[in-house]
Structure formats: structure tokens, C-alpha cells
Amino acid sequence: MAINELLQLGQGSVLELPKLVGEPLDVLVNNKLVARGEPVMVNEKFGIRLTDIISPIERLESLK
């Protein structure tokens, strides 16, 4: 999902995630991996718990 589309979401919007709670997922920005995490549910709200943030060196390597 593009950031522009994400910013247009409002309260009550539903966004389908490709994974279930507890399964690993990749967080991409401009189709580049920036972090890994897992979907979580806290107080009936969904979010993403980041478990690993890609180092700047690794991000630069992915641009080559």
C-alpha cells in the first residue's frame, strides 16, 4: 500500500494484513525492506510489533 493510500485511511478503516497475529511479516517502504515484525492485537486494536529494524548498511546494500 502506498503511503498516500495509508494517509487517506480514517478511523474505522479496515486494512487486510497478509499474515495472522504472531506470524512474521516484512515492513517495506518504497518496496525496500526496512523492518520485520509481527501483527499483534492489543485491547481489540491491531498493530505491528517491530522485531528487527534493518541497519542502514543493509539498506544501502539493497539499493545496489
PDB file of N, CA, C and O in Angstrom:
ATOM      1  N   MET A   1       0.844  -1.177   0.000  1.00  0.00           N
ATOM      2  CA  MET A   1       0.000   0.000   0.000  1.00  0.00           C
ATOM      3  C   MET A   1       0.882   1.231   0.000  1.00  0.00           C
ATOM      4  O   MET A   1       1.834   1.316   0.776  1.00  0.00           O
ATOM      5  N   ALA A   2       0.582   2.153  -0.842  1.00  0.00           N
ATOM      6  CA  ALA A   2       1.345   3.393  -0.918  1.00  0.00           C
ATOM      7  C   ALA A   2       1.046   4.263   0.300  1.00  0.00           C
ATOM      8  O   ALA A   2      -0.045   4.210   0.875  1.00  0.00           O
ATOM      9  N   ILE A   3       2.022   5.091   0.695  1.00  0.00           N
ATOM     10  CA  ILE A   3       1.848   5.965   1.850  1.00  0.00           C
ATOM     11  C   ILE A   3       0.655   6.892   1.631  1.00  0.00           C
ATOM     12  O   ILE A   3      -0.118   7.144   2.559  1.00  0.00           O
ATOM     13  N   ASN A   4       0.464   7.373   0.421  1.00  0.00           N
ATOM     14  CA  ASN A   4      -0.672   8.235   0.114  1.00  0.00           C
ATOM     15  C   ASN A   4      -1.989   7.534   0.437  1.00  0.00           C
ATOM     16  O   ASN A   4      -2.896   8.127   1.016  1.00  0.00           O
ATOM     17  N   GLU A   5      -2.098   6.267   0.087  1.00  0.00           N
ATOM     18  CA  GLU A   5      -3.308   5.497   0.388  1.00  0.00           C
ATOM     19  C   GLU A   5      -3.453   5.299   1.886  1.00  0.00           C
ATOM     20  O   GLU A   5      -4.556   5.383   2.432  1.00  0.00           O
ATOM     21  N   LEU A   6      -2.352   5.042   2.556  1.00  0.00           N
ATOM     22  CA  LEU A   6      -2.362   4.844   4.002  1.00  0.00           C
ATOM     23  C   LEU A   6      -2.838   6.097   4.725  1.00  0.00           C
ATOM     24  O   LEU A   6      -3.633   6.030   5.661  1.00  0.00           O
ATOM     25  N   LEU A   7      -2.391   7.270   4.267  1.00  0.00           N
ATOM     26  CA  LEU A   7      -2.775   8.524   4.902  1.00  0.00           C
ATOM     27  C   LEU A   7      -4.247   8.856   4.707  1.00  0.00           C
ATOM     28  O   LEU A   7      -4.819   9.628   5.473  1.00  0.00           O
ATOM     29  N   GLN A   8      -4.872   8.265   3.699  1.00  0.00           N
ATOM     30  CA  GLN A   8      -6.280   8.522   3.438  1.00  0.00           C
ATOM     31  C   GLN A   8      -7.209   7.658   4.284  1.00  0.00           C
ATOM     32  O   GLN A   8      -8.412   7.883   4.303  1.00  0.00           O
ATOM     33  N   LEU A   9      -6.645   6.683   5.004  1.00  0.00           N
ATOM     34  CA  LEU A   9      -7.467   5.844   5.865  1.00  0.00           C
ATOM     35  C   LEU A   9      -7.941   6.660   7.067  1.00  0.00           C
ATOM     36  O   LEU A   9      -7.216   7.508   7.584  1.00  0.00           O
ATOM     37  N   GLY A  10      -9.143   6.401   7.496  1.00  0.00           N
ATOM     38  CA  GLY A  10      -9.696   7.100   8.650  1.00  0.00           C
ATOM     39  C   GLY A  10     -10.057   6.110   9.746  1.00  0.00           C
ATOM     40  O   GLY A  10      -9.896   4.894   9.600  1.00  0.00           O
ATOM     41  N   GLN A  11     -10.555   6.646  10.850  1.00  0.00           N
ATOM     42  CA  GLN A  11     -10.971   5.813  11.964  1.00  0.00           C
ATOM     43  C   GLN A  11     -12.028   4.826  11.485  1.00  0.00           C
ATOM     44  O   GLN A  11     -12.965   5.200  10.766  1.00  0.00           O
ATOM     45  N   GLY A  12     -11.851   3.582  11.840  1.00  0.00           N
ATOM     46  CA  GLY A  12     -12.778   2.541  11.445  1.00  0.00           C
ATOM     47  C   GLY A  12     -12.441   1.874  10.125  1.00  0.00           C
ATOM     48  O   GLY A  12     -13.103   0.915   9.734  1.00  0.00           O
ATOM     49  N   SER A  13     -11.416   2.369   9.425  1.00  0.00           N
ATOM     50  CA  SER A  13     -10.993   1.732   8.173  1.00  0.00           C
ATOM     51  C   SER A  13     -10.449   0.342   8.468  1.00  0.00           C
ATOM     52  O   SER A  13      -9.874   0.097   9.525  1.00  0.00           O
ATOM     53  N   VAL A  14     -10.628  -0.539   7.531  1.00  0.00           N
ATOM     54  CA  VAL A  14     -10.149  -1.912   7.682  1.00  0.00           C
ATOM     55  C   VAL A  14      -9.053  -2.155   6.659  1.00  0.00           C
ATOM     56  O   VAL A  14      -9.226  -1.891   5.476  1.00  0.00           O
ATOM     57  N   LEU A  15      -7.930  -2.642   7.128  1.00  0.00           N
ATOM     58  CA  LEU A  15      -6.793  -2.951   6.266  1.00  0.00           C
ATOM     59  C   LEU A  15      -6.465  -4.419   6.462  1.00  0.00           C
ATOM     60  O   LEU A  15      -6.148  -4.853   7.568  1.00  0.00           O
ATOM     61  N   GLU A  16      -6.576  -5.190   5.410  1.00  0.00           N
ATOM     62  CA  GLU A  16      -6.306  -6.616   5.496  1.00  0.00           C
ATOM     63  C   GLU A  16      -4.801  -6.848   5.455  1.00  0.00           C
ATOM     64  O   GLU A  16      -4.115  -6.369   4.555  1.00  0.00           O
ATOM     65  N   LEU A  17      -4.295  -7.556   6.464  1.00  0.00           N
ATOM     66  CA  LEU A  17      -2.879  -7.909   6.505  1.00  0.00           C
ATOM     67  C   LEU A  17      -2.693  -9.296   5.910  1.00  0.00           C
ATOM     68  O   LEU A  17      -3.560 -10.159   6.041  1.00  0.00           O
ATOM     69  N   PRO A  18      -1.545  -9.527   5.267  1.00  0.00           N
ATOM     70  CA  PRO A  18      -1.326 -10.826   4.629  1.00  0.00           C
ATOM     71  C   PRO A  18      -0.973 -11.935   5.619  1.00  0.00           C
ATOM     72  O   PRO A  18      -0.804 -13.069   5.224  1.00  0.00           O
ATOM     73  N   LYS A  19      -0.866 -11.604   6.895  1.00  0.00           N
ATOM     74  CA  LYS A  19      -0.455 -12.584   7.899  1.00  0.00           C
ATOM     75  C   LYS A  19      -1.412 -12.573   9.080  1.00  0.00           C
ATOM     76  O   LYS A  19      -2.148 -11.621   9.305  1.00  0.00           O
ATOM     77  N   LEU A  20      -1.385 -13.643   9.871  1.00  0.00           N
ATOM     78  CA  LEU A  20      -2.177 -13.741  11.087  1.00  0.00           C
ATOM     79  C   LEU A  20      -1.379 -13.210  12.270  1.00  0.00           C
ATOM     80  O   LEU A  20      -0.151 -13.074  12.199  1.00  0.00           O
ATOM     81  N   VAL A  21      -2.067 -12.931  13.364  1.00  0.00           N
ATOM     82  CA  VAL A  21      -1.401 -12.481  14.583  1.00  0.00           C
ATOM     83  C   VAL A  21      -0.318 -13.496  14.952  1.00  0.00           C
ATOM     84  O   VAL A  21      -0.559 -14.696  14.978  1.00  0.00           O
ATOM     85  N   GLY A  22       0.892 -12.999  15.200  1.00  0.00           N
ATOM     86  CA  GLY A  22       2.011 -13.856  15.602  1.00  0.00           C
ATOM     87  C   GLY A  22       2.883 -14.341  14.463  1.00  0.00           C
ATOM     88  O   GLY A  22       3.973 -14.838  14.688  1.00  0.00           O
ATOM     89  N   GLU A  23       2.425 -14.214  13.217  1.00  0.00           N
ATOM     90  CA  GLU A  23       3.237 -14.644  12.077  1.00  0.00           C
ATOM     91  C   GLU A  23       4.182 -13.517  11.664  1.00  0.00           C
ATOM     92  O   GLU A  23       3.814 -12.348  11.733  1.00  0.00           O
ATOM     93  N   PRO A  24       5.403 -13.848  11.225  1.00  0.00           N
ATOM     94  CA  PRO A  24       6.344 -12.798  10.822  1.00  0.00           C
ATOM     95  C   PRO A  24       5.902 -12.111   9.530  1.00  0.00           C
ATOM     96  O   PRO A  24       5.281 -12.731   8.667  1.00  0.00           O
ATOM     97  N   LEU A  25       6.188 -10.808   9.446  1.00  0.00           N
ATOM     98  CA  LEU A  25       5.917 -10.079   8.207  1.00  0.00           C
ATOM     99  C   LEU A  25       7.012  -9.048   7.971  1.00  0.00           C
ATOM    100  O   LEU A  25       7.739  -8.678   8.888  1.00  0.00           O
ATOM    101  N   ASP A  26       7.150  -8.620   6.727  1.00  0.00           N
ATOM    102  CA  ASP A  26       8.146  -7.624   6.352  1.00  0.00           C
ATOM    103  C   ASP A  26       7.478  -6.257   6.236  1.00  0.00           C
ATOM    104  O   ASP A  26       6.356  -6.155   5.746  1.00  0.00           O
ATOM    105  N   VAL A  27       8.177  -5.214   6.694  1.00  0.00           N
ATOM    106  CA  VAL A  27       7.704  -3.842   6.555  1.00  0.00           C
ATOM    107  C   VAL A  27       8.541  -3.201   5.454  1.00  0.00           C
ATOM    108  O   VAL A  27       9.763  -3.101   5.569  1.00  0.00           O
ATOM    109  N   LEU A  28       7.871  -2.800   4.367  1.00  0.00           N
ATOM    110  CA  LEU A  28       8.556  -2.241   3.207  1.00  0.00           C
ATOM    111  C   LEU A  28       8.218  -0.761   3.056  1.00  0.00           C
ATOM    112  O   LEU A  28       7.086  -0.353   3.311  1.00  0.00           O
ATOM    113  N   VAL A  29       9.196   0.022   2.640  1.00  0.00           N
ATOM    114  CA  VAL A  29       8.996   1.411   2.264  1.00  0.00           C
ATOM    115  C   VAL A  29       9.611   1.567   0.881  1.00  0.00           C
ATOM    116  O   VAL A  29      10.777   1.230   0.675  1.00  0.00           O
ATOM    117  N   ASN A  30       8.819   2.039  -0.079  1.00  0.00           N
ATOM    118  CA  ASN A  30       9.269   2.128  -1.471  1.00  0.00           C
ATOM    119  C   ASN A  30       9.813   0.788  -1.962  1.00  0.00           C
ATOM    120  O   ASN A  30      10.843   0.710  -2.621  1.00  0.00           O
ATOM    121  N   ASN A  31       9.126  -0.275  -1.595  1.00  0.00           N
ATOM    122  CA  ASN A  31       9.489  -1.647  -1.959  1.00  0.00           C
ATOM    123  C   ASN A  31      10.854  -2.073  -1.438  1.00  0.00           C
ATOM    124  O   ASN A  31      11.469  -2.985  -1.990  1.00  0.00           O
ATOM    125  N   LYS A  32      11.355  -1.411  -0.402  1.00  0.00           N
ATOM    126  CA  LYS A  32      12.629  -1.772   0.233  1.00  0.00           C
ATOM    127  C   LYS A  32      12.353  -2.202   1.665  1.00  0.00           C
ATOM    128  O   LYS A  32      11.619  -1.533   2.402  1.00  0.00           O
ATOM    129  N   LEU A  33      12.950  -3.301   2.070  1.00  0.00           N
ATOM    130  CA  LEU A  33      12.780  -3.817   3.426  1.00  0.00           C
ATOM    131  C   LEU A  33      13.408  -2.869   4.440  1.00  0.00           C
ATOM    132  O   LEU A  33      14.583  -2.510   4.314  1.00  0.00           O
ATOM    133  N   VAL A  34      12.624  -2.400   5.416  1.00  0.00           N
ATOM    134  CA  VAL A  34      13.162  -1.530   6.463  1.00  0.00           C
ATOM    135  C   VAL A  34      13.035  -2.155   7.843  1.00  0.00           C
ATOM    136  O   VAL A  34      13.740  -1.766   8.778  1.00  0.00           O
ATOM    137  N   ALA A  35      12.128  -3.138   7.984  1.00  0.00           N
ATOM    138  CA  ALA A  35      11.957  -3.778   9.287  1.00  0.00           C
ATOM    139  C   ALA A  35      11.211  -5.089   9.115  1.00  0.00           C
ATOM    140  O   ALA A  35      10.597  -5.352   8.075  1.00  0.00           O
ATOM    141  N   ARG A  36      11.279  -5.890  10.153  1.00  0.00           N
ATOM    142  CA  ARG A  36      10.481  -7.113  10.237  1.00  0.00           C
ATOM    143  C   ARG A  36       9.681  -7.026  11.523  1.00  0.00           C
ATOM    144  O   ARG A  36      10.106  -6.400  12.492  1.00  0.00           O
ATOM    145  N   GLY A  37       8.518  -7.642  11.511  1.00  0.00           N
ATOM    146  CA  GLY A  37       7.682  -7.592  12.698  1.00  0.00           C
ATOM    147  C   GLY A  37       6.629  -8.670  12.659  1.00  0.00           C
ATOM    148  O   GLY A  37       6.721  -9.619  11.882  1.00  0.00           O
ATOM    149  N   GLU A  38       5.619  -8.487  13.517  1.00  0.00           N
ATOM    150  CA  GLU A  38       4.513  -9.428  13.554  1.00  0.00           C
ATOM    151  C   GLU A  38       3.241  -8.664  13.915  1.00  0.00           C
ATOM    152  O   GLU A  38       3.282  -7.708  14.697  1.00  0.00           O
ATOM    153  N   PRO A  39       2.124  -9.060  13.319  1.00  0.00           N
ATOM    154  CA  PRO A  39       0.856  -8.426  13.680  1.00  0.00           C
ATOM    155  C   PRO A  39       0.508  -8.771  15.123  1.00  0.00           C
ATOM    156  O   PRO A  39       0.773  -9.890  15.589  1.00  0.00           O
ATOM    157  N   VAL A  40      -0.048  -7.813  15.856  1.00  0.00           N
ATOM    158  CA  VAL A  40      -0.468  -8.028  17.242  1.00  0.00           C
ATOM    159  C   VAL A  40      -1.852  -7.432  17.438  1.00  0.00           C
ATOM    160  O   VAL A  40      -2.293  -6.579  16.672  1.00  0.00           O
ATOM    161  N   MET A  41      -2.517  -7.879  18.494  1.00  0.00           N
ATOM    162  CA  MET A  41      -3.805  -7.318  18.870  1.00  0.00           C
ATOM    163  C   MET A  41      -3.710  -6.915  20.334  1.00  0.00           C
ATOM    164  O   MET A  41      -3.392  -7.729  21.190  1.00  0.00           O
ATOM    165  N   VAL A  42      -3.964  -5.619  20.607  1.00  0.00           N
ATOM    166  CA  VAL A  42      -3.908  -5.096  21.967  1.00  0.00           C
ATOM    167  C   VAL A  42      -5.188  -4.315  22.216  1.00  0.00           C
ATOM    168  O   VAL A  42      -5.498  -3.377  21.474  1.00  0.00           O
ATOM    169  N   ASN A  43      -5.913  -4.686  23.256  1.00  0.00           N
ATOM    170  CA  ASN A  43      -7.177  -4.006  23.588  1.00  0.00           C
ATOM    171  C   ASN A  43      -8.096  -3.874  22.375  1.00  0.00           C
ATOM    172  O   ASN A  43      -8.609  -2.809  22.075  1.00  0.00           O
ATOM    173  N   GLU A  44      -8.253  -4.977  21.650  1.00  0.00           N
ATOM    174  CA  GLU A  44      -9.121  -5.061  20.475  1.00  0.00           C
ATOM    175  C   GLU A  44      -8.679  -4.175  19.313  1.00  0.00           C
ATOM    176  O   GLU A  44      -9.451  -3.868  18.414  1.00  0.00           O
ATOM    177  N   LYS A  45      -7.417  -3.724  19.320  1.00  0.00           N
ATOM    178  CA  LYS A  45      -6.863  -2.948  18.209  1.00  0.00           C
ATOM    179  C   LYS A  45      -5.670  -3.705  17.648  1.00  0.00           C
ATOM    180  O   LYS A  45      -4.910  -4.324  18.387  1.00  0.00           O
ATOM    181  N   PHE A  46      -5.524  -3.637  16.331  1.00  0.00           N
ATOM    182  CA  PHE A  46      -4.423  -4.322  15.671  1.00  0.00           C
ATOM    183  C   PHE A  46      -3.266  -3.360  15.464  1.00  0.00           C
ATOM    184  O   PHE A  46      -3.452  -2.158  15.308  1.00  0.00           O
ATOM    185  N   GLY A  47      -2.068  -3.912  15.460  1.00  0.00           N
ATOM    186  CA  GLY A  47      -0.874  -3.133  15.197  1.00  0.00           C
ATOM    187  C   GLY A  47       0.228  -4.052  14.710  1.00  0.00           C
ATOM    188  O   GLY A  47       0.007  -5.247  14.486  1.00  0.00           O
ATOM    189  N   ILE A  48       1.412  -3.500  14.544  1.00  0.00           N
ATOM    190  CA  ILE A  48       2.572  -4.290  14.144  1.00  0.00           C
ATOM    191  C   ILE A  48       3.662  -4.077  15.179  1.00  0.00           C
ATOM    192  O   ILE A  48       4.054  -2.942  15.447  1.00  0.00           O
ATOM    193  N   ARG A  49       4.109  -5.164  15.776  1.00  0.00           N
ATOM    194  CA  ARG A  49       5.247  -5.113  16.705  1.00  0.00           C
ATOM    195  C   ARG A  49       6.510  -5.335  15.885  1.00  0.00           C
ATOM    196  O   ARG A  49       6.679  -6.374  15.250  1.00  0.00           O
ATOM    197  N   LEU A  50       7.374  -4.318  15.858  1.00  0.00           N
ATOM    198  CA  LEU A  50       8.628  -4.448  15.119  1.00  0.00           C
ATOM    199  C   LEU A  50       9.590  -5.293  15.935  1.00  0.00           C
ATOM    200  O   LEU A  50       9.823  -5.017  17.109  1.00  0.00           O
ATOM    201  N   THR A  51      10.131  -6.316  15.310  1.00  0.00           N
ATOM    202  CA  THR A  51      11.060  -7.214  15.991  1.00  0.00           C
ATOM    203  C   THR A  51      12.491  -7.028  15.523  1.00  0.00           C
ATOM    204  O   THR A  51      13.418  -7.422  16.217  1.00  0.00           O
ATOM    205  N   ASP A  52      12.664  -6.432  14.343  1.00  0.00           N
ATOM    206  CA  ASP A  52      14.004  -6.245  13.789  1.00  0.00           C
ATOM    207  C   ASP A  52      13.975  -5.069  12.827  1.00  0.00           C
ATOM    208  O   ASP A  52      13.164  -5.048  11.910  1.00  0.00           O
ATOM    209  N   ILE A  53      14.832  -4.088  13.065  1.00  0.00           N
ATOM    210  CA  ILE A  53      14.952  -2.952  12.150  1.00  0.00           C
ATOM    211  C   ILE A  53      16.220  -3.142  11.340  1.00  0.00           C
ATOM    212  O   ILE A  53      17.287  -3.405  11.906  1.00  0.00           O
ATOM    213  N   ILE A  54      16.094  -3.050  10.036  1.00  0.00           N
ATOM    214  CA  ILE A  54      17.226  -3.274   9.142  1.00  0.00           C
ATOM    215  C   ILE A  54      18.239  -2.139   9.330  1.00  0.00           C
ATOM    216  O   ILE A  54      17.878  -0.968   9.349  1.00  0.00           O
ATOM    217  N   SER A  55      19.503  -2.496   9.465  1.00  0.00           N
ATOM    218  CA  SER A  55      20.548  -1.498   9.697  1.00  0.00           C
ATOM    219  C   SER A  55      20.730  -0.622   8.453  1.00  0.00           C
ATOM    220  O   SER A  55      20.450  -1.056   7.334  1.00  0.00           O
ATOM    221  N   PRO A  56      21.198   0.614   8.644  1.00  0.00           N
ATOM    222  CA  PRO A  56      21.442   1.491   7.483  1.00  0.00           C
ATOM    223  C   PRO A  56      22.381   0.863   6.465  1.00  0.00           C
ATOM    224  O   PRO A  56      22.197   1.026   5.263  1.00  0.00           O
ATOM    225  N   ILE A  57      23.360   0.118   6.921  1.00  0.00           N
ATOM    226  CA  ILE A  57      24.299  -0.537   5.990  1.00  0.00           C
ATOM    227  C   ILE A  57      23.563  -1.561   5.126  1.00  0.00           C
ATOM    228  O   ILE A  57      23.756  -1.603   3.916  1.00  0.00           O
ATOM    229  N   GLU A  58      22.707  -2.359   5.739  1.00  0.00           N
ATOM    230  CA  GLU A  58      21.943  -3.347   4.984  1.00  0.00           C
ATOM    231  C   GLU A  58      20.997  -2.657   3.989  1.00  0.00           C
ATOM    232  O   GLU A  58      20.815  -3.149   2.863  1.00  0.00           O
ATOM    233  N   ARG A  59      20.397  -1.549   4.397  1.00  0.00           N
ATOM    234  CA  ARG A  59      19.506  -0.809   3.484  1.00  0.00           C
ATOM    235  C   ARG A  59      20.267  -0.267   2.300  1.00  0.00           C
ATOM    236  O   ARG A  59      19.795  -0.305   1.171  1.00  0.00           O
ATOM    237  N   LEU A  60      21.474   0.246   2.532  1.00  0.00           N
ATOM    238  CA  LEU A  60      22.294   0.755   1.423  1.00  0.00           C
ATOM    239  C   LEU A  60      22.669  -0.376   0.476  1.00  0.00           C
ATOM    240  O   LEU A  60      22.700  -0.199  -0.740  1.00  0.00           O
ATOM    241  N   GLU A  61      22.990  -1.534   1.039  1.00  0.00           N
ATOM    242  CA  GLU A  61      23.352  -2.694   0.207  1.00  0.00           C
ATOM    243  C   GLU A  61      22.196  -3.090  -0.701  1.00  0.00           C
ATOM    244  O   GLU A  61      22.401  -3.503  -1.829  1.00  0.00           O
ATOM    245  N   SER A  62      20.965  -2.960  -0.213  1.00  0.00           N
ATOM    246  CA  SER A  62      19.804  -3.364  -1.025  1.00  0.00           C
ATOM    247  C   SER A  62      19.561  -2.411  -2.191  1.00  0.00           C
ATOM    248  O   SER A  62      18.838  -2.749  -3.131  1.00  0.00           O
ATOM    249  N   LEU A  63      20.146  -1.227  -2.148  1.00  0.00           N
ATOM    250  CA  LEU A  63      19.983  -0.258  -3.245  1.00  0.00           C
ATOM    251  C   LEU A  63      20.882  -0.565  -4.424  1.00  0.00           C
ATOM    252  O   LEU A  63      20.671  -0.062  -5.518  1.00  0.00           O
ATOM    253  N   LYS A  64      21.901  -1.364  -4.198  1.00  0.00           N
ATOM    254  CA  LYS A  64      22.852  -1.678  -5.277  1.00  0.00           C
ATOM    255  C   LYS A  64      22.291  -2.674  -6.236  1.00  0.00           C
ATOM    256  O   LYS A  64      21.463  -3.446  -6.010  1.00  0.00           O
TER     257      LYS A  64
END
